[in-house]
XYZ file of C-alpha atoms in Angstrom:
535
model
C 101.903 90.659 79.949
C 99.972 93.244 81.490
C 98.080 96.724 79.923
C 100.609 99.355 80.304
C 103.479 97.049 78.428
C 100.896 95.780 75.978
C 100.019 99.626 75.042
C 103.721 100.659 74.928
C 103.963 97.471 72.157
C 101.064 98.907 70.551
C 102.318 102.137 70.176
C 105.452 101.612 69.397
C 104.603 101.047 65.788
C 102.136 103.785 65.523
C 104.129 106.777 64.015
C 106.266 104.653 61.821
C 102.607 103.340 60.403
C 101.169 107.011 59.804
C 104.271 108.451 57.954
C 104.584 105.165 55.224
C 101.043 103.952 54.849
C 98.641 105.459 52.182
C 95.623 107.079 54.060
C 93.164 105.117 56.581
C 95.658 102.611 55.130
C 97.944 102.315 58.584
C 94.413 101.933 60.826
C 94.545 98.147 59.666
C 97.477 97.603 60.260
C 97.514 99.034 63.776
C 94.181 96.628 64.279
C 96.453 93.699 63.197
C 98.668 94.321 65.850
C 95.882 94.716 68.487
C 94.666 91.814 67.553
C 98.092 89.734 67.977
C 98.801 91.478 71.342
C 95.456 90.885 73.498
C 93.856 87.986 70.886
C 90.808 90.657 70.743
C 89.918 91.158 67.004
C 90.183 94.902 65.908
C 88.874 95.465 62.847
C 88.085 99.155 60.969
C 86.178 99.758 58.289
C 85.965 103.331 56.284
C 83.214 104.997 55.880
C 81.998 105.341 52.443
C 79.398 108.643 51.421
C 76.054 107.610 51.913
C 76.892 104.776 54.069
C 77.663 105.856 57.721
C 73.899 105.587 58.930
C 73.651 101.718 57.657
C 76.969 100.840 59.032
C 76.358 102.520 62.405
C 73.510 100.689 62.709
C 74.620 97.231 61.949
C 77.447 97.165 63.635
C 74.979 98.692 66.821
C 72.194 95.813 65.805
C 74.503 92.424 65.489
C 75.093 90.649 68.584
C 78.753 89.784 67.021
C 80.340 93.009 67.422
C 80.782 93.826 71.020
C 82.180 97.571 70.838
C 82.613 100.085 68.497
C 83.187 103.391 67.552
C 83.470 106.329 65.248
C 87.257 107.683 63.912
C 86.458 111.483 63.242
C 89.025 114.022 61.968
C 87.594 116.758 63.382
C 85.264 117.781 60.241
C 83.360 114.197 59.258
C 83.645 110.047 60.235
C 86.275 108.212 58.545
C 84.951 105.275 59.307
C 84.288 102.959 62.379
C 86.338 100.852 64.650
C 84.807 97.602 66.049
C 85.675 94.971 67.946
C 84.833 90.837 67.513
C 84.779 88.082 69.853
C 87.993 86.465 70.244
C 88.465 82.778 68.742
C 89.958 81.409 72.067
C 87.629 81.534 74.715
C 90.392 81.574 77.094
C 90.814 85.097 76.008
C 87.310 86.190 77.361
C 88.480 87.112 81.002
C 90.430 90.309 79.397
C 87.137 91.236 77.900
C 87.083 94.940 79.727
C 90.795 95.147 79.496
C 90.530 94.963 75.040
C 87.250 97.244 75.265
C 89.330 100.102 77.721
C 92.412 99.474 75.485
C 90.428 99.905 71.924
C 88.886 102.883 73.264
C 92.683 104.513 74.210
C 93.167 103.200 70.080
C 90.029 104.521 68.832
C 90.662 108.324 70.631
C 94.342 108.102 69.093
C 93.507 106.902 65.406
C 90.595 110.075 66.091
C 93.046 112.491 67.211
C 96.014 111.792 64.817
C 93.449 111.882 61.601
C 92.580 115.465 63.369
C 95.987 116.654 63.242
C 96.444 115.239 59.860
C 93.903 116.999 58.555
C 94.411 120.171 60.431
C 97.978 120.318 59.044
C 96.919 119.414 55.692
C 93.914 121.792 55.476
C 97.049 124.964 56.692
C 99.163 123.403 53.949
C 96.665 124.132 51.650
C 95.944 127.629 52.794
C 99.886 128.472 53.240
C 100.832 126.919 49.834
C 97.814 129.157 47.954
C 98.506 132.385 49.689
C 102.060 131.501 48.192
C 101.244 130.859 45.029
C 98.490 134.136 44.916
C 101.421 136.013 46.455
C 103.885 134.803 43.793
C 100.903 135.046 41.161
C 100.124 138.536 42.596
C 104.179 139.787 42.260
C 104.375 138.645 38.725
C 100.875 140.166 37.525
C 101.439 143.597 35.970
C 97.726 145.110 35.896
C 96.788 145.956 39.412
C 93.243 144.684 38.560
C 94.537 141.168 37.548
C 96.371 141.110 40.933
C 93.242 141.962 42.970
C 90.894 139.522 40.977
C 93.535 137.214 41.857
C 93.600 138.198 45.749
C 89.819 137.468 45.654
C 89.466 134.025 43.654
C 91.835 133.022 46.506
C 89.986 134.251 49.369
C 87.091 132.287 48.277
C 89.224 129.359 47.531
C 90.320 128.874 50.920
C 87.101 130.520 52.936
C 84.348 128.361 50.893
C 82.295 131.832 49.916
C 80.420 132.383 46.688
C 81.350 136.007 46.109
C 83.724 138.738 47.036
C 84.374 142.864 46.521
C 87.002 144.914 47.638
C 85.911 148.754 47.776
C 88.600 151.639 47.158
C 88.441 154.837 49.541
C 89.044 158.165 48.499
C 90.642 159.445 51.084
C 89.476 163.256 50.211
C 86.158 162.637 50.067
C 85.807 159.786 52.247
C 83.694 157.676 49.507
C 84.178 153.902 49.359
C 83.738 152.462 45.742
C 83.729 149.014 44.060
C 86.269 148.423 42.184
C 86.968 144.722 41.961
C 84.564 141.925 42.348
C 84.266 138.325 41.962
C 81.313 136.046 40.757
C 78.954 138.802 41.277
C 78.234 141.962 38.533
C 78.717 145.056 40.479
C 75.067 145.967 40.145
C 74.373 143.146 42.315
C 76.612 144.548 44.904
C 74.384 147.455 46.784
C 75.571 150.442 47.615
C 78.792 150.025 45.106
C 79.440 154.103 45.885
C 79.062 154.946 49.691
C 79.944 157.415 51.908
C 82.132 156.101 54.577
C 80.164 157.986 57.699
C 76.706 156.403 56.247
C 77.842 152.900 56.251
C 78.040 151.457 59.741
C 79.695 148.065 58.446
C 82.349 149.585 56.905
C 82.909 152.067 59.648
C 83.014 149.349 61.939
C 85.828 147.018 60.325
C 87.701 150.358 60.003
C 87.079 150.752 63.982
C 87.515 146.340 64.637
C 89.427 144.779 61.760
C 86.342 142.902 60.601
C 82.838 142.483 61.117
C 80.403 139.346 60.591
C 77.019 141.010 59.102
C 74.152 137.940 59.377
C 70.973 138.733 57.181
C 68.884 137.280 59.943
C 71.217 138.042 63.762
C 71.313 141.707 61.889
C 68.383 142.639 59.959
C 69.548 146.247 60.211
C 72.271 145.301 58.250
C 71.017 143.576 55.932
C 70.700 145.936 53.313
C 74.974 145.823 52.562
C 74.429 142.094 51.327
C 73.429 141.072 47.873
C 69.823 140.113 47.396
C 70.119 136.297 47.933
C 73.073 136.724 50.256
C 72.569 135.384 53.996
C 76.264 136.093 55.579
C 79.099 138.550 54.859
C 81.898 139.885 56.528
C 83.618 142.947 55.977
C 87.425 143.267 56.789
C 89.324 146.665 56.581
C 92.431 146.841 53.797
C 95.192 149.081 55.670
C 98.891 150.354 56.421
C 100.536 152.086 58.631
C 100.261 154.993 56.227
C 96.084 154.600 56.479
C 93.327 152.905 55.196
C 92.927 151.696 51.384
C 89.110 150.572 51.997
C 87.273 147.278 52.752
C 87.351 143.792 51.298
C 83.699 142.034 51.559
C 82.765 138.363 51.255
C 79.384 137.022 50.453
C 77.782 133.787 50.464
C 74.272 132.038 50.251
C 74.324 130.200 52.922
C 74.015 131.250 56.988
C 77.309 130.212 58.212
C 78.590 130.812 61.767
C 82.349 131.737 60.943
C 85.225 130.595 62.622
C 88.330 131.931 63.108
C 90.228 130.641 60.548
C 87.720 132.147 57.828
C 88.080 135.673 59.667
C 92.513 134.962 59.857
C 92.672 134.367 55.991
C 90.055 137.497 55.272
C 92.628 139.726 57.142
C 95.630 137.909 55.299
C 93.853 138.659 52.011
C 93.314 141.949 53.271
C 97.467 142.429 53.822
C 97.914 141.720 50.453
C 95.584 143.661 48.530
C 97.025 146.468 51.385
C 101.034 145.435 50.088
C 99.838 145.157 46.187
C 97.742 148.789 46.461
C 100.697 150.341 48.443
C 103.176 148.961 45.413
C 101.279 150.368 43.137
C 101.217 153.800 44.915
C 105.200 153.879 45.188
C 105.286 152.859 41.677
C 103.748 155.819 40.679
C 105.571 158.292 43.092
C 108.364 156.573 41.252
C 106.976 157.473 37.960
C 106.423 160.355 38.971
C 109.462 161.335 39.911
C 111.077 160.139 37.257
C 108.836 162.450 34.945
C 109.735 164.676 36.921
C 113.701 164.537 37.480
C 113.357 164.343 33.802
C 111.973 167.529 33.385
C 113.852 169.316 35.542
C 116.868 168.098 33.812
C 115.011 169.764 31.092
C 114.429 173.064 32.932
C 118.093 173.373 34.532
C 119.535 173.070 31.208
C 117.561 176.361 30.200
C 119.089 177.763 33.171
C 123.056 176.795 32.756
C 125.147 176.749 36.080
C 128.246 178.499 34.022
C 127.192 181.322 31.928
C 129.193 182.388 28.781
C 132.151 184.553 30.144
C 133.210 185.716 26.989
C 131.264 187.847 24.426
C 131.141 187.448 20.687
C 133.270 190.668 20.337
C 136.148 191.887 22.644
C 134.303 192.476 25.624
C 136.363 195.733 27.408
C 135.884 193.888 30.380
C 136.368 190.478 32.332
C 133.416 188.402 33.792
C 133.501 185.350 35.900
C 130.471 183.438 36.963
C 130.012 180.627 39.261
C 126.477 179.531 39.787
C 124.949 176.005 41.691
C 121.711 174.798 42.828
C 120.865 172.934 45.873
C 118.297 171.384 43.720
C 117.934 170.507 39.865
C 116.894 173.849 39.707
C 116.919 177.321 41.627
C 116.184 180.467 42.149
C 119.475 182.003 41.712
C 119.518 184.747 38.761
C 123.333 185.705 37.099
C 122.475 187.315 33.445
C 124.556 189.166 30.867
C 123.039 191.040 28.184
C 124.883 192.791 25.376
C 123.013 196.374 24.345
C 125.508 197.642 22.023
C 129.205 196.848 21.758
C 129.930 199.433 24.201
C 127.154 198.947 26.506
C 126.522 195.668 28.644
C 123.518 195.259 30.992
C 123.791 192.694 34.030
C 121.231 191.606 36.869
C 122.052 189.664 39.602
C 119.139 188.042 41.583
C 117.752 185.581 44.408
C 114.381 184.373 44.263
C 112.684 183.753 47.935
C 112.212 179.945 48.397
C 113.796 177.237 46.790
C 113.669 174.231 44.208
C 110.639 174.569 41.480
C 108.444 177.669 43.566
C 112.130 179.640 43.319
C 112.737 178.429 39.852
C 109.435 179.808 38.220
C 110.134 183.119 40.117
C 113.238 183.637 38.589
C 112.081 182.328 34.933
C 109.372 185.047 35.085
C 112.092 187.819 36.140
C 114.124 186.894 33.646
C 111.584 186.756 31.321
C 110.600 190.258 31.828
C 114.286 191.167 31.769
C 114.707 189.933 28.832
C 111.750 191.887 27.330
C 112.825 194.918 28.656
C 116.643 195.035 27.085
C 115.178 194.317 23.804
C 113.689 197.586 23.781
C 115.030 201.652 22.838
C 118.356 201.204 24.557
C 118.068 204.187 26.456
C 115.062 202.790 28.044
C 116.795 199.257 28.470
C 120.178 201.894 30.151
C 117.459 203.518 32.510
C 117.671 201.105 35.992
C 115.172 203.005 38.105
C 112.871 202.344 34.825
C 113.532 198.566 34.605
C 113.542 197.904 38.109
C 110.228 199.443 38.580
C 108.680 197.785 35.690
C 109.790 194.388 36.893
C 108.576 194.762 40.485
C 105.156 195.885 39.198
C 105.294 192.550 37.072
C 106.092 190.058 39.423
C 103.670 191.538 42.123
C 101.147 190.917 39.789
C 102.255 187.198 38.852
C 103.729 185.918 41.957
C 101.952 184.654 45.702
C 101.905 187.413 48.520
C 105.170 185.472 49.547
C 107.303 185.353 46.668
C 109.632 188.118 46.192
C 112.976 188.716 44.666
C 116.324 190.279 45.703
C 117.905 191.897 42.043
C 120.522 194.287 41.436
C 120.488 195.614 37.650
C 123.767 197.475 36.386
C 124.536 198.924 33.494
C 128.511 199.100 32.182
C 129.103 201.662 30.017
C 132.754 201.108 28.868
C 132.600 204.385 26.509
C 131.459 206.614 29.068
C 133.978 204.746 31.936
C 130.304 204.396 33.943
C 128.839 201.980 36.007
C 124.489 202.310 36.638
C 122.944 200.643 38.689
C 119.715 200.264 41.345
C 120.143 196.989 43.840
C 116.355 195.942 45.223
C 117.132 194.355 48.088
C 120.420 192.321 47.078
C 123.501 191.580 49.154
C 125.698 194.963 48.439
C 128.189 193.858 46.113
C 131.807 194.650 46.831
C 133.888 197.508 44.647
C 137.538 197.800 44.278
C 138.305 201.123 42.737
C 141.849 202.334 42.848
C 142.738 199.506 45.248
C 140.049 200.603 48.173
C 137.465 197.955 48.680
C 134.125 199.565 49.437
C 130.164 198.776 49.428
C 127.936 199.730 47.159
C 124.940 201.325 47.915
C 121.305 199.327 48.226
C 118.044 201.465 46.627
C 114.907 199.277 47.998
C 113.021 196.833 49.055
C 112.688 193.285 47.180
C 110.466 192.717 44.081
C 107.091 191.444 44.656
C 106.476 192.955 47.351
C 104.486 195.934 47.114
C 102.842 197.252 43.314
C 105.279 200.000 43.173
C 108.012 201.444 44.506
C 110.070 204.316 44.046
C 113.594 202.812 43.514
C 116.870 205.174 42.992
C 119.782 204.422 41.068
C 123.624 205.359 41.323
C 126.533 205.785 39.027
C 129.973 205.445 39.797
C 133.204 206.132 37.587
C 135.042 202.820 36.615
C 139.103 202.602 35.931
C 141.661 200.329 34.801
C 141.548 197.343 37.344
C 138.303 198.206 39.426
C 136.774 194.966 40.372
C 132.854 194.561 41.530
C 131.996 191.014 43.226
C 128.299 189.805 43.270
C 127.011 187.578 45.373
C 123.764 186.013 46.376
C 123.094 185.372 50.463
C 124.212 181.410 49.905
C 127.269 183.021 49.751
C 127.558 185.093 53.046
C 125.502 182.701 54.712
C 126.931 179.359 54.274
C 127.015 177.906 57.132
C 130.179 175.849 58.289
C 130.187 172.622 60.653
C 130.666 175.229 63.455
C 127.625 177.118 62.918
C 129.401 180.431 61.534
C 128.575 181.932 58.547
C 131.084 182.817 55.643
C 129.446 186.366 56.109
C 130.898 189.185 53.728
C 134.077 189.795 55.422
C 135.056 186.173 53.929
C 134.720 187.566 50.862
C 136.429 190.522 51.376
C 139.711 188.723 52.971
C 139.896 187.007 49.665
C 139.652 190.116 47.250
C 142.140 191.762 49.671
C 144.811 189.386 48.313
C 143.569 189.234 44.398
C 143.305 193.011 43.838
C 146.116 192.822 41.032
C 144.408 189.043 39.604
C 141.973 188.571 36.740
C 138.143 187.930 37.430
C 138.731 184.283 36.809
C 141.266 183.754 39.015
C 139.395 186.054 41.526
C 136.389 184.302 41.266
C 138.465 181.039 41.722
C 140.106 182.483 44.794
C 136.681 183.361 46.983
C 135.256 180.068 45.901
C 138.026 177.392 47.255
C 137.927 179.520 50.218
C 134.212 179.316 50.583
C 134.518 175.218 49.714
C 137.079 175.565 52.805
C 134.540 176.900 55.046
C 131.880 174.889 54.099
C 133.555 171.490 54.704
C 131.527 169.178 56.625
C 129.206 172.000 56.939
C 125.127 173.066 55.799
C 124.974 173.052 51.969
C 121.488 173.718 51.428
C 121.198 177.075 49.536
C 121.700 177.673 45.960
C 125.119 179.736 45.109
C 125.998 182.444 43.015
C 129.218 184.689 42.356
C 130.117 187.025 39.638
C 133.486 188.785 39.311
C 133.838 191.468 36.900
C 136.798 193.185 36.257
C 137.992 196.537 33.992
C 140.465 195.785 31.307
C 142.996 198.776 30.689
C 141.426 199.918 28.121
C 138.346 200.951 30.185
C 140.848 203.705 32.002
């Protein structure tokens, strides 16, 4: 039988013999088989702590043992394999063939107890990153889940102490806030300024740096007193950086890396658990605050009361929506006497909450106004003025407000009113549809202004149609605006219809145009309409 067929025989057996035997366990067996193929004993024997040096030196010192050598794993001896003279003399001739042959046996059994232990030692490390990641998911204090992060990172790296450090990201100041097997006054430098700590800065710049008390003496000063070795490794996203995770230990180690791979894993997760912890709290936060909104809008109703608590002389119809829980849009009724109703009808600039507060502090003031001497709350130049002065005193440089205020007078048969800026309503009187007339600038914008007013006659059937510019500017699909002609089409064929059914009329059309189109701007229209008894 020659070598190459004796080796294949040899190995045939050899993976079957790994995957059932208990460890080291299979080695024997493989000698046995060595041993009944070339008639060369093969023996192995493990090596047991404390004995390698007397072994190794026996088996180097007795004239029986003609060979021998070490089985590593690739981190300490196993043990030693050795071979005997063979009973049968007649065997001696293949004396350099069994020596060449248990040396191709001995470098196997070496590099198979390697891989063993290479794939065990990453079994280890995936299996507790899976359990510190499922650990980590179910922990509900963010502080438990770091500590966690950290007991693991020394688990699996074989350092004595660890730190992560938080950075503000406003003032660019790094600060312990999690540590393990160390008090935090041990830790130096537990508040730092990013741009006067080059270690830091530098695992920002290179994922990770190795800081040696003794290769970097300049450094030294980041490491706890005791501390020979640490390594800093950056925490980030894609969003930016969180701050730096530090390990410490003792001893002066030369890392690997391995120890730097599962720093920067560790570092992921405290990254993933910080950035959780940040969307849970925009989520809180928006909750909180969808919640108050919903609060807000309902102070602000998108259908005000049409009907008064008397018989109004006239009809109103009022269709108001916000592109956002709340808006800027202003539609309000207010009753000065039973023959005397006051109206305003307002945008605020902006949108959302900045447009809401706007309007709540117009209508505030409005509402302060109209509770006053009548005749004052009847005067529009009057409360025009005194609301501009108001909210140019309260409001940014660029927040303003379109308003017309009118006054109906059913007794008198007279509409009063100034318009600041506002889309000219529409007026149907005797039929003819015409535009009323605009008095000034916006509110807000300047401390006072001198703002006119006009009065016009109403009869039986006259009609006036508010609107705010989310009307005439809605925007379709194909980039044209509804514009104030829309409107006016529709009133041209519900003269002779009530304000509902008016106001019903110009919004289906203006749902029409805006189909498949831009609906981003709040909406408001108001109908109001004489009853006969107003002729």
């Amino acid at each position: 039988m020659n070598d190459s067929t004796q080796f294949r025989r040899l190995g045939s057996g050899v993976m079957e013999q790994v995957l059932t035997a208990q460890p080291l366990e299979w080695i024997h067996g493989l000698c046995d088989q060595f041993t009944e193929i070339t008639g060369w004993p093969l023996h192995f024997t493990p090596a047991k702590p404390g004995e390698r040096k007397s072994l190794e030196a026996e088996l180097c010192q007795n004239a029986k043992y003609c060979w021998y050598e070490s089985i590593e794993d690739g981190k300490q001896t196993l043990g030693y394999l050795y071979l005997t003279l063979p009973h049968e003399t007649a065997n001696d001739h293949m004396f350099v063939t069994a020596i060449k042959l248990a040396e191709l046996v001995g470098g196997l059994i070496s590099r198979i107890e390697t891989m063993g232990s290479s794939l065990e030692l990453k079994n280890r490390e995936v299996t507790t990153l899976m359990d510190v990641g499922l650990s980590v998911t179910r922990q509900e204090g963010l502080q438990d889940a770091l500590q966690k992060l950290l007991e693991a990172a020394l688990q699996l790296t074989g350092f004595r102490a660890a730190g992560f450090f938080l950075l503000n990201s406003e003032s660019n100041q790094l600060s312990l806030r999690v540590q393990y097997c160390l008090h935090s006054f041990e830790i130096p430098f537990h508040r730092r300024k990013l741009k006067e700590s080059p270690p830091d800065l530098e695992a920002f710049s290179n994922e990770a740096l190795i800081v040696n008390r003794q290769d970097n003496p300049e450094l030294a000063r980041w490491l706890p007193e005791g501390c020979l070795t640490g390594v800093c490794v950056s925490v980030q996203s894609e969003t930016g950086p969180f701050g730096t995770l530090w390990a410490y230990d003792r001893r002066a180690r030369h890392l690997n890396e391995r120890d730097i791979h599962i720093l920067k894993s560790i570092g992921a997760q405290v990254s993933t658990i910080l950035e959780r912890a940040v969307l849970l709290k925009e989520s809180q936060n928006q909750l909180r605050l969808k919640k108050e909104l919903k609060v807000i809008s309902e102070s602000f109703p998108v259908e005000l009361a049409r009907e008064p608590d008397w018989d109004r002389e006239f009809q109103a119809a009022v269709q108001s929506i916000s592109h956002h829980e709340v808006g800027g849009d202003l539609c309000e009724f207010i009753s000065l006497s039973p023959h005397v109703t006051c109206f305003a009808l307002g945008d605020a600039s902006g949108d959302s909450i900045p447009a809401a507060v706007v309007m709540a502090s117009v209508r505030g003031a409005l509402r302060t106004l109209t509770e006053g001497p009548i005749e004052q709350a009847k005067d529009t130049r009057h409360v025009i003025g005194r609301i501009n002065t108001a909210l140019y005193h309260t409001s940014l440089p660029h927040q303003f407000m379109s308003m017309m205020y009118g006054v109906i007078d059913t007794r008198a048969r007279t509409f009063t009113y100034t318009n600041a800026g506002h889309p000219a309503p529409f007026w149907v009187h005797k039929g003819k549809i015409t535009t009323l007339t605009s008095h000034g600038m916006l509110l807000g914008v300047t401390e006072s202004n001198d703002y006119d007013y006009s009065v016009i006659p109403i009869c039986k059937n006259d009609i006036i149609v508010g609107f705010s510019d989310g009307i005439s500017e809605a925007m379709s699909s194909e980039r044209k605006m509804f514009r104030s002609d829309g409107i006016m089409k529709v009133l041209e064929n519900h003269i002779e219809d009530t304000a509902e059914e008016v106001m019903k009329g110009i919004w289906s059309k203006l749902q029409q145009h805006l189909e498949g189109g831009n609906d981003g701007d709040d909406r408001t229209l108001m109908v109001v309409k004489f009853a006969p008894n107003a002729e």
